[in-house]
mmCIF file of C-alpha atoms and ligand atoms in Angstrom:
data_model
loop_
_atom_site.group_PDB
_atom_site.id
_atom_site.type_symbol
_atom_site.label_atom_id
_atom_site.label_comp_id
_atom_site.label_asym_id
_atom_site.label_seq_id
_atom_site.Cartn_x
_atom_site.Cartn_y
_atom_site.Cartn_z
ATOM 1 C CA UNK M 1 -10.944 -12.915 27.295
ATOM 2 C CA UNK M 2 -7.432 -11.754 26.487
ATOM 3 C CA UNK M 3 -8.424 -11.356 22.879
ATOM 4 C CA UNK M 4 -11.443 -9.265 23.871
ATOM 5 C CA UNK M 5 -9.269 -7.069 26.034
ATOM 6 C CA UNK M 6 -6.876 -6.479 23.150
ATOM 7 C CA UNK M 7 -9.720 -5.690 20.810
ATOM 8 C CA UNK M 8 -11.114 -3.132 23.249
ATOM 9 C CA UNK M 9 -7.691 -1.668 23.802
ATOM 10 C CA UNK M 10 -7.218 -1.361 20.061
ATOM 11 C CA UNK M 11 -10.607 0.343 19.630
ATOM 12 C CA UNK M 12 -9.864 2.834 22.393
ATOM 13 C CA UNK M 13 -6.452 3.556 20.880
ATOM 14 C CA UNK M 14 -8.050 4.015 17.464
ATOM 15 C CA UNK M 15 -10.712 6.379 18.814
ATOM 16 C CA UNK M 16 -8.087 8.400 20.647
ATOM 17 C CA UNK M 17 -6.018 8.648 17.500
ATOM 18 C CA UNK M 18 -9.008 9.639 15.379
ATOM 19 C CA UNK M 19 -10.127 12.236 17.885
ATOM 20 C CA UNK M 20 -6.709 13.864 18.163
ATOM 21 C CA UNK M 21 -5.875 13.775 14.445
ATOM 22 C CA UNK M 22 -7.430 17.110 13.443
ATOM 23 C CA UNK M 23 -5.755 18.956 16.321
ATOM 24 C CA UNK M 24 -2.150 17.870 15.961
ATOM 25 C CA UNK M 25 -0.028 18.200 12.843
ATOM 26 C CA UNK M 26 0.873 14.605 12.264
ATOM 27 C CA UNK M 27 3.820 13.730 10.098
ATOM 28 C CA UNK M 28 2.523 10.357 8.980
ATOM 29 C CA UNK M 29 2.574 10.272 5.202
ATOM 30 C CA UNK M 30 -0.034 8.142 3.432
ATOM 31 C CA UNK M 31 0.568 8.705 -0.282
ATOM 32 C CA UNK M 32 -2.599 8.188 -2.314
ATOM 33 C CA UNK M 33 -2.058 5.456 -4.935
ATOM 34 C CA UNK M 34 -3.154 6.627 -8.400
ATOM 35 C CA UNK M 35 -2.115 3.468 -10.296
ATOM 36 C CA UNK M 36 -2.846 0.607 -10.575
ATOM 37 C CA UNK M 37 -6.612 1.159 -10.500
ATOM 38 C CA UNK M 38 -9.573 -1.185 -11.045
ATOM 39 C CA UNK M 39 -9.122 -1.027 -14.832
ATOM 40 C CA UNK M 40 -5.475 -2.050 -14.723
ATOM 41 C CA UNK M 41 -4.272 -5.363 -16.085
ATOM 42 C CA UNK M 42 -0.643 -6.271 -15.580
ATOM 43 C CA UNK M 43 1.001 -9.129 -17.473
ATOM 44 C CA UNK M 44 3.681 -11.323 -15.972
ATOM 45 C CA UNK M 45 7.183 -10.466 -17.092
ATOM 46 C CA UNK M 46 6.227 -6.970 -18.230
ATOM 47 C CA UNK M 47 7.022 -3.749 -16.409
ATOM 48 C CA UNK M 48 4.512 -2.647 -13.789
ATOM 49 C CA UNK M 49 4.320 0.916 -12.587
ATOM 50 C CA UNK M 50 2.882 2.159 -9.323
ATOM 51 C CA UNK M 51 2.194 5.886 -9.044
ATOM 52 C CA UNK M 52 1.039 8.042 -6.159
ATOM 53 C CA UNK M 53 -0.084 11.566 -5.482
ATOM 54 C CA UNK M 54 2.032 13.473 -2.968
ATOM 55 C CA UNK M 55 -0.113 16.611 -2.720
ATOM 56 C CA UNK M 56 -0.945 15.908 0.923
ATOM 57 C CA UNK M 57 2.604 15.141 1.966
ATOM 58 C CA UNK M 58 3.641 16.648 5.315
ATOM 59 C CA UNK M 59 6.787 18.744 5.513
ATOM 60 C CA UNK M 60 8.795 16.142 7.404
ATOM 61 C CA UNK M 61 8.185 12.545 6.479
ATOM 62 C CA UNK M 62 9.374 10.139 9.157
ATOM 63 C CA UNK M 63 10.103 7.220 6.858
ATOM 64 C CA UNK M 64 10.388 8.134 3.168
ATOM 65 C CA UNK M 65 11.748 4.723 2.143
ATOM 66 C CA UNK M 66 9.131 2.941 0.063
ATOM 67 C CA UNK M 67 8.236 -0.730 -0.289
ATOM 68 C CA UNK M 68 5.635 -2.095 -2.702
ATOM 69 C CA UNK M 69 4.143 -5.493 -1.933
ATOM 70 C CA UNK M 70 1.422 -7.546 -3.591
ATOM 71 C CA UNK M 71 -1.755 -8.283 -1.644
ATOM 72 C CA UNK M 72 -4.097 -11.188 -2.338
ATOM 73 C CA UNK M 73 -7.201 -12.102 -0.336
ATOM 74 C CA UNK M 74 -6.228 -9.656 2.374
ATOM 75 C CA UNK M 75 -2.723 -11.068 2.785
ATOM 76 C CA UNK M 76 0.391 -9.110 1.979
ATOM 77 C CA UNK M 77 3.333 -10.941 0.459
ATOM 78 C CA UNK M 78 5.965 -9.057 2.455
ATOM 79 C CA UNK M 79 8.543 -11.802 1.797
ATOM 80 C CA UNK M 80 8.680 -10.887 -1.901
ATOM 81 C CA UNK M 81 8.388 -7.109 -2.287
ATOM 82 C CA UNK M 82 7.798 -5.951 -5.861
ATOM 83 C CA UNK M 83 10.016 -2.942 -5.223
ATOM 84 C CA UNK M 84 11.914 -1.525 -2.274
ATOM 85 C CA UNK M 85 14.628 0.948 -1.389
ATOM 86 C CA UNK M 86 13.073 3.859 -3.302
ATOM 87 C CA UNK M 87 11.939 7.210 -1.965
ATOM 88 C CA UNK M 88 8.231 8.020 -1.694
ATOM 89 C CA UNK M 89 9.211 11.686 -1.370
ATOM 90 C CA UNK M 90 11.704 12.253 -4.211
ATOM 91 C CA UNK M 91 9.579 10.480 -6.801
ATOM 92 C CA UNK M 92 5.918 9.702 -7.415
ATOM 93 C CA UNK M 93 6.313 6.388 -9.180
ATOM 94 C CA UNK M 94 8.262 3.159 -9.105
ATOM 95 C CA UNK M 95 8.583 0.521 -11.826
ATOM 96 C CA UNK M 96 9.517 -3.144 -11.579
ATOM 97 C CA UNK M 97 9.199 -6.451 -13.386
ATOM 98 C CA UNK M 98 5.871 -8.155 -12.716
ATOM 99 C CA UNK M 99 6.517 -11.593 -11.198
ATOM 100 C CA UNK M 100 4.942 -14.874 -12.239
ATOM 101 C CA UNK M 101 1.838 -15.236 -10.079
ATOM 102 C CA UNK M 102 -1.495 -17.013 -10.616
ATOM 103 C CA UNK M 103 -3.908 -15.060 -12.859
ATOM 104 C CA UNK M 104 -6.466 -13.278 -10.659
ATOM 105 C CA UNK M 105 -8.608 -10.166 -10.823
ATOM 106 C CA UNK M 106 -8.420 -9.320 -7.124
ATOM 107 C CA UNK M 107 -4.832 -8.313 -6.519
ATOM 108 C CA UNK M 108 -3.977 -5.127 -4.700
ATOM 109 C CA UNK M 109 -0.669 -3.460 -4.127
ATOM 110 C CA UNK M 110 0.333 -1.970 -0.819
ATOM 111 C CA UNK M 111 2.695 0.968 -0.649
ATOM 112 C CA UNK M 112 4.553 1.272 2.625
ATOM 113 C CA UNK M 113 6.704 4.047 3.907
ATOM 114 C CA UNK M 114 5.449 6.031 6.800
ATOM 115 C CA UNK M 115 2.254 4.043 6.663
ATOM 116 C CA UNK M 116 0.589 1.343 4.585
ATOM 117 C CA UNK M 117 -1.779 2.206 1.801
ATOM 118 C CA UNK M 118 -3.768 -0.067 -0.539
ATOM 119 C CA UNK M 119 -4.660 0.220 -4.202
ATOM 120 C CA UNK M 120 -8.074 -0.866 -5.525
ATOM 121 C CA UNK M 121 -8.225 -4.462 -6.755
ATOM 122 C CA UNK M 122 -6.802 -5.030 -10.240
ATOM 123 C CA UNK M 123 -5.828 -7.904 -12.537
ATOM 124 C CA UNK M 124 -2.558 -9.709 -13.161
ATOM 125 C CA UNK M 125 -2.569 -12.088 -16.111
ATOM 126 C CA UNK M 126 -0.048 -14.861 -16.394
ATOM 127 C CA UNK M 127 0.319 -17.909 -18.535
ATOM 128 C CA UNK M 128 -0.820 -20.312 -15.818
ATOM 129 C CA UNK M 129 -0.155 -23.349 -17.990
ATOM 130 C CA UNK M 130 3.588 -22.707 -17.791
HETATM 131 C C1 NAG C 1 -12.644 2.192 -15.565
HETATM 132 O O1 NAG C 1 -13.208 2.097 -16.857
HETATM 133 C C2 NAG C 1 -14.583 2.495 -16.905
HETATM 134 C C3 NAG C 1 -15.097 2.205 -18.304
HETATM 135 O O2 NAG C 1 -14.215 2.715 -19.292
HETATM 136 C C4 NAG C 1 -14.690 3.965 -16.521
HETATM 137 O O3 NAG C 1 -16.028 4.371 -16.533
HETATM 138 C C5 NAG C 1 -14.114 4.159 -15.124
HETATM 139 O O4 NAG C 1 -14.106 5.513 -14.774
HETATM 140 C C6 NAG C 1 -12.710 3.617 -15.055
HETATM 141 N N1 NAG C 1 -12.258 3.649 -13.675
HETATM 142 C C7 NAG C 1 -11.086 4.210 -13.322
HETATM 143 C C8 NAG C 1 -10.760 4.145 -11.867
HETATM 144 O O5 NAG C 1 -10.332 4.742 -14.126
HETATM 145 C C1 NAG C 2 10.537 19.953 9.835
HETATM 146 O O1 NAG C 2 11.887 19.814 10.195
HETATM 147 C C2 NAG C 2 12.579 21.059 10.234
HETATM 148 C C3 NAG C 2 14.041 20.770 10.508
HETATM 149 O O2 NAG C 2 14.198 19.844 11.554
HETATM 150 C C4 NAG C 2 11.957 21.963 11.301
HETATM 151 O O3 NAG C 2 12.607 23.215 11.343
HETATM 152 C C5 NAG C 2 10.480 22.172 10.956
HETATM 153 O O4 NAG C 2 9.848 22.914 11.977
HETATM 154 C C6 NAG C 2 9.773 20.831 10.810
HETATM 155 N N1 NAG C 2 8.403 21.052 10.349
HETATM 156 C C7 NAG C 2 7.346 20.513 10.933
HETATM 157 C C8 NAG C 2 6.016 20.817 10.310
HETATM 158 O O5 NAG C 2 7.421 19.752 11.907
#
């Protein structure tokens, strides 16, 4: 019952937000991730680069501090960010060393700042025998 109530509340809040979005100038910045894409393969220990397009950036970004985390099966590994403490406003890319993770073809990265934003799924290859 409580769960249902929360779900309804969430839906109403979402509808309200959606309905009001075109009217108000909202400062929430959701940078569009341009890399990695579905054709990307990262290898453990190499340098990974995440890039984003800032053409739709509002004038005043509430939280320009970026965090990149890895996402697997819908779960974000927020305990081990791939990169953090960079600006999503002053730059349009961030590079970091790719950690040792199981080889999979369904990773995503999430770029946080003002809001969270997912990449398409892509591959990370590691030497799993190690
Ligand atoms: C991925 O590669 C295929 C085949 O080369 C290409 O058709 C497609 O546009 C590429 N997708 C992206 C997102 O670059
Ligand atoms: C952005 O912030 C500046 C300085 O506080 C302010 O003058 C300007 O009106 C703001 N722009 C928007 C679109 O809110």
